[in-house]
């Protein structure tokens, strides 16, 4: 960023929250203001990434990229959008991974190809980064600056691979030909939106970890991370990009091909927290899933209380469901500052102690003397609930019963959510009662895995639940590459193969892993 290069996500930077997936957007629409459509598309996807934003536009003969650190509304203005003229665009809103909150790592990534250029945006996280880096090094001229890649950036490796493929005679392949060769070799989570000068492409990994949808404008096509972004730019939902599918859109219309067999494992945490409530994933609305999680939670973990309140905003739908099923009235117990988000002001120690209060203020008149059920979507480190419970007691709550609409998070995510390290996850090593005590709650309960899964209406085998049950749907790199304590509790692992954490190259694993390895 301008200045010290470190942005604080929260008003309380000491309380580094888990970081989300990114948002991607693409549009092919001659005659439309594609940069502005991308701007509003990204604006609708801002919750998926708030670190940097970028838009690349093609006018048919050249691609221009504009990107910077900050929110979509901070990065772009009339002038910059006005300079991005063309008939198609790709856009990206990003949460950086550990230590790489830099302009260079903002997306879309851009590369020259043998035919022109390519711009690419990525939501997800790859798990065979080391292998991809080797493939880049083996490209003709792989060690020249043209192919040089920032070590921590898995996305740029893919862009380099797509840009650098050649046929047997050494002639450069087109981006489309290159994609057919490269995509089957990429492992992990990817929803890619990319383009060359004439064609918009979108591709989704065989598991379909992250969402990606296709929409239609009167005079064009749109792809976006979430269906809500289609609504907002006035596109009608056509269908999802299928797991293992790549689509291409140009003046000849839409064509599709399958680069891998679909093995659907959509991220269940999209339903719990990540996606907007007005988004549908795999045909299921996110808001309805969250309300249903709350209803089931009430059935599984009832409590005698006077009022159900939500931890705003993400806990609200589940709190509504809990109230409905339990018959306990729902009320607003906390007021959230609607403008809270990224701030460039580093709070002093005195201000930092205010912590969560900078974001949430209790409604004392509502809370005083009440036995409360406080519903939130998830507990990661436990900081939010611990601070909240203290604040509610100070506001006069008689009892505080915490109910969480997802099971305990015990495992790191390698597929696009930068959760805490295993050691930092409060549910790792503590029982639910112990966690409740540590948070200062009168009682604590989580929804069951089955209750959460059934609320999505998606068949359990079709969901990735790895952060809850440790069943990773994609083979992870050798445990020696994943480091010490990471997979220790998994049966069948040979603990003697665990390597020295310090010997692990940041390249080898994704952001969750890097983070999980580097900190105690
Ligand atoms: P904790 O305070 O326990 O570390 O984090 C839990 C809180 O963070 C919950 O209120 C939940 O809504 C929120 N949360 C859960 N997952 C994510 C995420 O991936 N990114 C962000 N920014 N917040 C999250
Ligand atoms: Mg929350």
XYZ file of C-alpha atoms and ligand atoms in Angstrom:
545
model
C 0.000 0.000 0.000
C 0.963 3.595 0.095
C 3.408 3.786 2.941
C 4.268 0.958 5.245
C 3.014 -1.893 3.101
C 0.954 -3.514 5.834
C -2.759 -3.194 5.823
C -4.873 -3.967 8.797
C -7.999 -5.855 7.933
C -9.768 -5.125 11.144
C -9.838 -2.113 13.341
C -7.951 -4.380 15.648
C -4.956 -5.607 13.667
C -3.799 -7.813 16.549
C -6.852 -9.923 15.905
C -6.043 -11.110 12.428
C -9.186 -12.816 11.229
C -9.263 -15.756 8.890
C -8.970 -14.696 5.297
C -11.358 -15.588 2.562
C -11.304 -16.789 -0.930
C -10.976 -14.195 -3.680
C -13.604 -12.896 -6.076
C -13.315 -13.245 -9.867
C -15.368 -11.666 -12.623
C -15.283 -11.767 -16.417
C -17.385 -10.176 -19.123
C -17.547 -10.436 -22.928
C -19.903 -7.776 -24.215
C -19.068 -5.676 -27.292
C -20.786 -2.296 -27.082
C -21.063 -2.363 -23.289
C -18.910 -0.533 -20.762
C -17.087 -3.675 -19.732
C -14.770 -1.972 -17.218
C -17.728 -0.492 -15.358
C -19.591 -3.801 -15.415
C -16.478 -5.408 -13.937
C -16.234 -2.678 -11.332
C -19.779 -3.309 -10.126
C -19.288 -7.062 -10.369
C -16.217 -6.841 -8.145
C -18.012 -4.413 -5.856
C -20.630 -7.148 -5.338
C -17.838 -9.635 -4.591
C -15.895 -7.342 -2.251
C -16.575 -9.621 0.751
C -14.401 -12.309 -0.894
C -11.256 -10.186 -0.888
C -10.395 -6.734 0.314
C -6.667 -6.495 -0.089
C -6.288 -5.512 -3.715
C -8.421 -5.167 -6.817
C -7.748 -5.176 -10.533
C -9.410 -5.120 -13.926
C -7.885 -6.090 -17.291
C -9.618 -4.971 -20.475
C -9.067 -6.057 -24.078
C -10.017 -3.976 -27.105
C -9.349 -6.823 -29.512
C -5.731 -5.979 -30.179
C -4.282 -5.238 -26.794
C -4.872 -5.879 -23.091
C -4.586 -3.160 -20.457
C -4.394 -3.986 -16.739
C -5.154 -1.625 -13.881
C -4.686 -2.912 -10.332
C -3.764 -1.589 -6.919
C -3.921 -2.305 -3.212
C -7.192 -1.553 -1.449
C -10.931 -1.921 -1.848
C -12.547 -1.889 -5.277
C -13.928 1.592 -4.573
C -10.494 2.857 -3.516
C -8.644 1.412 -6.495
C -10.910 2.679 -9.279
C -12.425 6.027 -10.185
C -14.131 7.468 -13.284
C -10.776 8.317 -14.850
C -9.172 4.903 -14.454
C -12.337 3.097 -15.531
C -12.667 5.479 -18.487
C -9.173 4.572 -19.639
C -10.084 0.875 -19.736
C -11.816 0.708 -23.118
C -12.639 -2.558 -24.833
C -15.189 -5.307 -25.403
C -14.140 -7.768 -22.723
C -12.640 -7.720 -19.261
C -11.517 -9.845 -16.340
C -11.514 -8.572 -12.766
C -10.271 -9.724 -9.413
C -10.654 -8.828 -5.733
C -7.989 -10.404 -3.586
C -7.088 -11.435 -0.110
C -3.346 -11.834 -0.104
C -1.739 -14.852 1.425
C 0.850 -14.610 4.175
C 3.355 -11.857 3.665
C 2.552 -11.069 0.096
C 0.320 -8.072 0.311
C 2.149 -6.413 -2.553
C 1.214 -4.707 -5.795
C 3.127 -7.338 -7.791
C 0.895 -10.046 -6.382
C -2.336 -8.204 -7.107
C -4.412 -9.704 -9.903
C -5.253 -10.102 -12.757
C -1.802 -11.455 -13.519
C -0.490 -10.547 -16.972
C 1.971 -12.215 -19.365
C 3.075 -11.850 -22.959
C 2.444 -14.988 -25.048
C 3.721 -16.084 -28.459
C 0.505 -14.700 -29.934
C -0.174 -11.626 -27.817
C -0.879 -11.641 -24.129
C -2.932 -13.193 -21.361
C -4.576 -11.785 -18.217
C -5.781 -14.176 -15.503
C -7.607 -13.977 -12.167
C -7.713 -16.859 -9.696
C -9.946 -17.770 -6.760
C -8.708 -20.740 -4.786
C -5.389 -22.193 -3.821
C -3.210 -24.753 -5.582
C -1.531 -27.694 -3.861
C 1.042 -28.773 -6.473
C 2.779 -25.432 -6.630
C 6.266 -27.004 -6.509
C 5.463 -29.202 -9.487
C 4.076 -26.238 -11.406
C 7.220 -24.248 -10.622
C 9.294 -27.078 -12.103
C 7.116 -27.057 -15.198
C 7.699 -23.326 -15.557
C 11.452 -23.807 -15.197
C 11.318 -26.415 -17.973
C 9.582 -24.101 -20.424
C 11.738 -23.058 -23.352
C 13.643 -20.117 -21.922
C 12.241 -21.081 -18.538
C 14.976 -19.299 -16.660
C 14.685 -16.064 -18.571
C 12.965 -13.057 -17.006
C 9.930 -13.611 -19.214
C 9.025 -16.687 -17.235
C 10.365 -15.659 -13.874
C 7.761 -16.032 -11.171
C 7.344 -14.659 -7.691
C 7.911 -17.670 -5.455
C 4.862 -17.274 -3.308
C 2.386 -16.743 -6.087
C 0.771 -19.937 -7.329
C -1.433 -18.015 -9.753
C 1.425 -16.471 -11.689
C 2.871 -19.952 -12.290
C -0.294 -20.962 -14.103
C -0.295 -17.759 -16.130
C 3.334 -18.410 -17.099
C 2.481 -21.975 -18.106
C -0.459 -20.880 -20.221
C 1.695 -18.227 -21.883
C 4.735 -20.389 -22.570
C 3.535 -23.650 -24.192
C 4.998 -24.635 -27.544
C 4.335 -27.461 -30.015
C 6.895 -30.069 -31.143
C 8.420 -27.621 -33.598
C 8.725 -24.951 -30.934
C 5.838 -22.837 -32.221
C 3.840 -21.120 -29.489
C 0.454 -22.606 -28.658
C -2.600 -20.387 -28.362
C -3.957 -19.783 -24.859
C -6.810 -22.163 -25.596
C -4.476 -24.934 -26.781
C -2.201 -24.315 -23.807
C -5.114 -24.516 -21.375
C -6.026 -27.956 -22.668
C -2.515 -29.108 -21.848
C -1.955 -27.211 -18.595
C -5.280 -27.345 -16.724
C -5.285 -31.142 -16.253
C -1.948 -30.778 -14.437
C -3.077 -28.144 -11.943
C -4.101 -29.585 -8.527
C -6.127 -27.920 -5.833
C -8.763 -25.235 -5.913
C -9.105 -22.971 -8.899
C -11.842 -20.884 -10.364
C -9.928 -19.146 -13.167
C -11.211 -16.313 -15.320
C -8.774 -15.352 -18.084
C -8.523 -13.929 -21.554
C -6.314 -13.274 -24.523
C -7.039 -10.373 -26.881
C -10.138 -11.977 -28.408
C -11.523 -14.670 -26.129
C -12.790 -14.869 -22.555
C -12.155 -18.138 -20.730
C -13.342 -19.582 -17.440
C -12.285 -22.855 -15.826
C -13.120 -24.623 -12.589
C -11.135 -27.391 -10.883
C -12.549 -30.951 -11.031
C -13.749 -30.694 -7.404
C -15.424 -27.335 -7.951
C -14.148 -26.225 -4.535
C -14.963 -22.572 -5.189
C -18.087 -21.400 -6.943
C -18.114 -20.041 -10.523
C -21.201 -19.191 -12.538
C -22.136 -18.209 -16.073
C -24.626 -15.479 -16.899
C -26.105 -13.820 -19.967
C -26.422 -10.155 -20.759
C -28.629 -8.967 -23.577
C -25.479 -8.453 -25.624
C -22.890 -10.629 -23.998
C -21.743 -13.098 -21.378
C -20.604 -12.817 -17.781
C -18.747 -15.195 -15.467
C -18.503 -14.517 -11.741
C -17.563 -16.150 -8.449
C -21.102 -15.832 -7.137
C -24.552 -15.682 -8.642
C -25.267 -12.527 -6.603
C -22.760 -10.671 -8.814
C -24.791 -11.673 -11.882
C -27.934 -10.190 -10.333
C -26.127 -6.965 -9.594
C -24.837 -6.394 -13.146
C -28.218 -7.327 -14.640
C -27.125 -10.677 -16.062
C -29.412 -13.662 -15.949
C -28.078 -16.854 -14.416
C -27.491 -19.532 -17.034
C -25.669 -22.258 -15.140
C -22.574 -23.045 -13.114
C -19.255 -23.632 -14.807
C -19.062 -27.367 -14.145
C -16.227 -28.871 -12.111
C -13.564 -29.885 -14.654
C -15.009 -27.660 -17.371
C -13.483 -24.833 -19.362
C -15.613 -22.450 -21.380
C -14.556 -19.987 -24.054
C -16.567 -17.009 -25.287
C -15.783 -15.003 -28.403
C -17.530 -13.620 -31.479
C -18.535 -17.149 -32.441
C -20.408 -17.579 -29.175
C -19.847 -19.950 -26.283
C -18.000 -23.248 -26.517
C -17.168 -25.675 -23.776
C -14.805 -28.539 -23.162
C -14.059 -30.836 -20.294
C -10.427 -31.057 -19.228
C -11.044 -33.451 -16.336
C -13.758 -35.698 -14.995
C -15.959 -33.928 -12.427
C -15.550 -35.063 -8.799
C -17.692 -32.483 -7.010
C -16.411 -31.420 -3.571
C -17.822 -27.941 -3.132
C -16.580 -26.073 -0.054
C -19.179 -26.378 2.714
C -17.777 -23.239 4.358
C -19.109 -21.213 1.420
C -22.579 -22.051 2.760
C -21.572 -21.405 6.366
C -19.806 -18.085 5.989
C -17.949 -17.180 2.813
C -20.576 -16.607 0.158
C -23.200 -13.883 0.144
C -26.594 -14.985 1.455
C -28.185 -13.950 -1.866
C -25.949 -16.363 -3.792
C -26.967 -19.850 -4.914
C -24.318 -22.580 -5.089
C -25.017 -25.917 -6.783
C -28.674 -24.944 -6.909
C -28.977 -24.217 -3.194
C -29.502 -20.731 -1.772
C -26.951 -19.737 0.853
C -29.349 -17.770 3.085
C -31.814 -20.667 3.286
C -28.956 -23.017 4.163
C -27.899 -20.749 7.031
C -31.423 -20.379 8.409
C -31.807 -24.159 8.283
C -28.491 -24.573 10.138
C -29.937 -22.359 12.868
C -33.155 -24.376 13.035
C -31.276 -27.648 13.349
C -28.936 -26.146 15.914
C -31.972 -25.246 18.035
C -33.142 -28.860 17.824
C -29.725 -30.284 18.624
C -28.751 -27.824 21.356
C -31.789 -26.282 23.034
C -31.493 -23.914 25.970
C -33.846 -22.068 28.280
C -33.427 -18.396 27.412
C -35.232 -15.067 26.883
C -33.714 -13.744 23.675
C -31.819 -14.967 20.603
C -29.307 -12.496 19.203
C -26.910 -12.780 16.272
C -23.263 -11.886 15.984
C -23.744 -9.497 13.078
C -23.810 -9.856 10.162
C -22.695 -13.344 9.390
C -24.539 -14.962 12.315
C -27.892 -13.376 11.490
C -29.580 -16.001 9.259
C -28.697 -18.839 11.669
C -29.959 -16.762 14.624
C -33.260 -16.242 12.797
C -33.516 -20.006 12.268
C -32.637 -20.731 15.884
C -35.302 -18.336 17.146
C -37.910 -19.716 14.786
C -37.348 -23.335 15.767
C -36.916 -22.696 19.500
C -39.772 -20.247 19.880
C -37.458 -17.855 21.740
C -37.883 -14.296 20.441
C -35.251 -12.932 18.076
C -33.871 -9.487 18.754
C -31.118 -7.121 17.881
C -28.626 -7.043 20.727
C -25.658 -5.534 18.973
C -25.257 -2.608 16.615
C -22.567 -2.998 14.002
C -20.852 -0.052 12.391
C -21.873 -0.529 8.768
C -18.668 1.094 7.524
C -16.285 -1.119 9.443
C -13.742 -2.785 7.249
C -10.315 -1.944 6.148
C -8.751 1.027 7.851
C -5.404 2.629 7.172
C -5.175 3.948 10.713
C -3.097 1.834 13.066
C -4.832 1.980 16.432
C -2.738 2.845 19.461
C -2.514 0.378 22.348
C -5.288 2.178 24.256
C -7.591 2.056 21.262
C -6.662 -1.548 20.490
C -7.964 -2.542 23.893
C -11.382 -1.446 22.763
C -11.106 -4.360 20.334
C -14.418 -5.588 19.092
C -16.134 -2.513 20.533
C -14.879 -0.548 17.567
C -17.141 -2.703 15.428
C -19.978 -3.832 17.690
C -21.770 -1.949 20.424
C -24.302 -3.714 22.669
C -27.849 -2.424 23.017
C -27.841 -2.264 26.808
C -31.563 -1.629 27.106
C -32.265 -4.847 25.219
C -29.658 -6.993 26.911
C -29.903 -6.044 30.589
C -31.159 -8.891 32.775
C -31.743 -11.259 29.855
C -30.686 -14.855 29.391
C -29.176 -14.647 25.897
C -28.571 -17.142 23.114
C -25.764 -15.703 20.977
C -25.563 -17.287 17.524
C -22.504 -17.048 15.285
C -21.504 -18.887 12.135
C -18.119 -20.140 13.281
C -15.384 -20.029 15.872
C -11.838 -19.971 14.591
C -9.504 -18.623 17.254
C -12.304 -17.692 19.609
C -11.383 -14.033 19.836
C -14.710 -12.718 18.602
C -16.834 -14.718 21.040
C -14.531 -14.155 24.004
C -14.644 -10.387 23.547
C -18.336 -10.405 22.809
C -19.276 -12.414 25.887
C -17.323 -10.039 28.114
C -19.034 -7.086 26.502
C -22.511 -8.613 26.870
C -21.925 -9.332 30.549
C -20.770 -5.766 31.076
C -23.987 -4.685 29.406
C -25.926 -6.630 32.038
C -26.716 -9.981 30.414
C -27.875 -12.528 33.002
C -26.630 -15.551 31.044
C -24.794 -16.000 27.739
C -25.306 -19.239 25.799
C -23.246 -19.461 22.621
C -24.554 -21.511 19.674
C -22.412 -21.983 16.551
C -23.890 -22.957 13.184
C -20.857 -24.921 12.019
C -18.905 -27.698 13.797
C -15.540 -27.030 15.475
C -12.861 -26.008 12.943
C -9.917 -28.325 13.575
C -8.030 -28.579 10.292
C -6.291 -26.096 8.027
C -7.698 -25.356 4.599
C -5.442 -25.874 1.582
C -8.102 -24.865 -0.902
C -8.456 -21.132 -0.549
C -9.339 -20.129 3.005
C -6.409 -18.847 4.985
C -7.562 -20.016 8.405
C -5.319 -19.948 11.410
C -2.568 -22.461 12.070
C -3.687 -25.686 13.711
C -2.191 -24.520 16.978
C -4.250 -21.337 16.828
C -7.542 -23.066 16.134
C -9.229 -23.077 19.516
C -11.051 -26.340 18.786
C -7.771 -28.144 18.215
C -7.108 -30.006 21.458
C -9.965 -28.662 23.579
C -13.368 -30.202 24.202
C -16.464 -28.124 23.589
C -16.944 -27.609 27.325
C -13.343 -26.480 27.689
C -13.784 -24.032 24.836
C -16.966 -22.697 26.436
C -15.110 -22.157 29.691
C -12.219 -20.485 27.906
C -14.653 -18.119 26.197
C -16.481 -17.377 29.445
C -19.842 -18.664 28.173
C -22.534 -20.182 30.401
C -22.856 -22.863 27.750
C -21.490 -23.546 24.285
C -22.735 -25.864 21.550
C -21.893 -26.407 17.899
C -24.137 -27.870 15.224
C -23.250 -31.467 14.240
C -21.445 -32.139 10.976
C -24.535 -33.976 9.716
C -26.811 -31.099 10.711
C -24.675 -28.600 8.849
C -24.309 -30.786 5.764
C -28.015 -31.628 5.585
C -28.877 -27.938 5.833
C -27.092 -27.366 2.532
C -29.207 -30.093 0.833
C -25.996 -31.110 -0.973
C -25.022 -34.779 -0.645
C -22.249 -35.175 1.922
C -19.777 -36.892 -0.466
C -20.126 -33.920 -2.822
C -18.891 -31.426 -0.213
C -15.382 -30.689 1.040
C -15.617 -30.690 4.862
C -11.879 -30.952 5.453
C -11.641 -28.036 7.915
C -14.159 -29.877 10.106
C -13.333 -33.570 9.639
C -9.793 -33.620 8.187
C -10.866 -35.585 5.085
C -8.968 -33.806 2.339
C -10.522 -34.613 -1.033
C -7.345 -34.010 -3.009
C -4.076 -35.743 -2.357
C -1.822 -33.287 -0.583
C 1.897 -33.098 -1.199
C 4.084 -35.525 0.740
C 3.776 -34.891 4.491
C 7.469 -34.029 4.548
C 6.487 -31.071 2.452
C 3.565 -30.209 4.665
C 5.590 -30.100 7.831
C 5.580 -31.103 11.400
C 2.384 -31.298 13.317
C 0.093 -30.680 10.418
C -1.154 -34.155 9.701
C 0.101 -35.814 12.821
C -3.258 -37.007 14.005
C -4.182 -38.577 10.713
C -4.172 -42.357 10.899
C -1.724 -44.146 8.638
C 0.760 -41.315 8.412
C 4.385 -42.108 8.999
C 5.445 -39.579 11.562
C 9.130 -40.208 10.897
C 8.760 -38.522 7.532
C 7.947 -35.145 8.960
C 10.626 -32.666 8.093
C 12.051 -29.678 9.794
C 9.591 -26.835 9.452
C 12.311 -24.353 8.653
C 13.397 -26.449 5.735
C 10.053 -26.068 4.009
C 9.953 -23.882 0.955
C 7.069 -21.427 0.853
C 6.569 -22.555 -2.705
C 5.567 -26.029 -1.812
C 2.298 -25.453 -0.106
C -0.530 -22.994 -0.225
C -1.276 -20.031 1.952
C -3.041 -22.049 4.632
C -0.135 -24.414 4.736
C 2.560 -21.775 4.723
C 0.839 -20.063 7.569
C 0.248 -23.328 9.377
C 3.876 -24.273 9.111
C 5.539 -21.061 9.964
C 3.837 -20.217 13.204
C 3.911 -22.294 16.406
P -12.503 -15.992 15.695
O -12.778 -14.680 16.325
O -13.079 -17.149 16.435
O -11.038 -16.176 15.380
O -13.180 -15.974 14.266
C -14.562 -16.247 14.131
C -15.267 -15.096 13.500
O -14.663 -14.796 12.237
C -16.729 -15.399 13.243
O -17.493 -14.311 13.724
C -16.867 -15.524 11.742
O -18.029 -14.844 11.265
C -15.635 -14.869 11.213
N -15.038 -15.659 10.132
C -15.100 -16.975 9.925
N -14.407 -17.327 8.831
C -13.899 -16.198 8.330
C -13.085 -15.920 7.180
O -12.691 -16.788 6.402
N -12.748 -14.598 6.988
C -13.134 -13.600 7.840
N -12.773 -12.350 7.573
N -13.913 -13.847 8.923
C -14.280 -15.125 9.164
Mg -18.686 -12.985 12.188
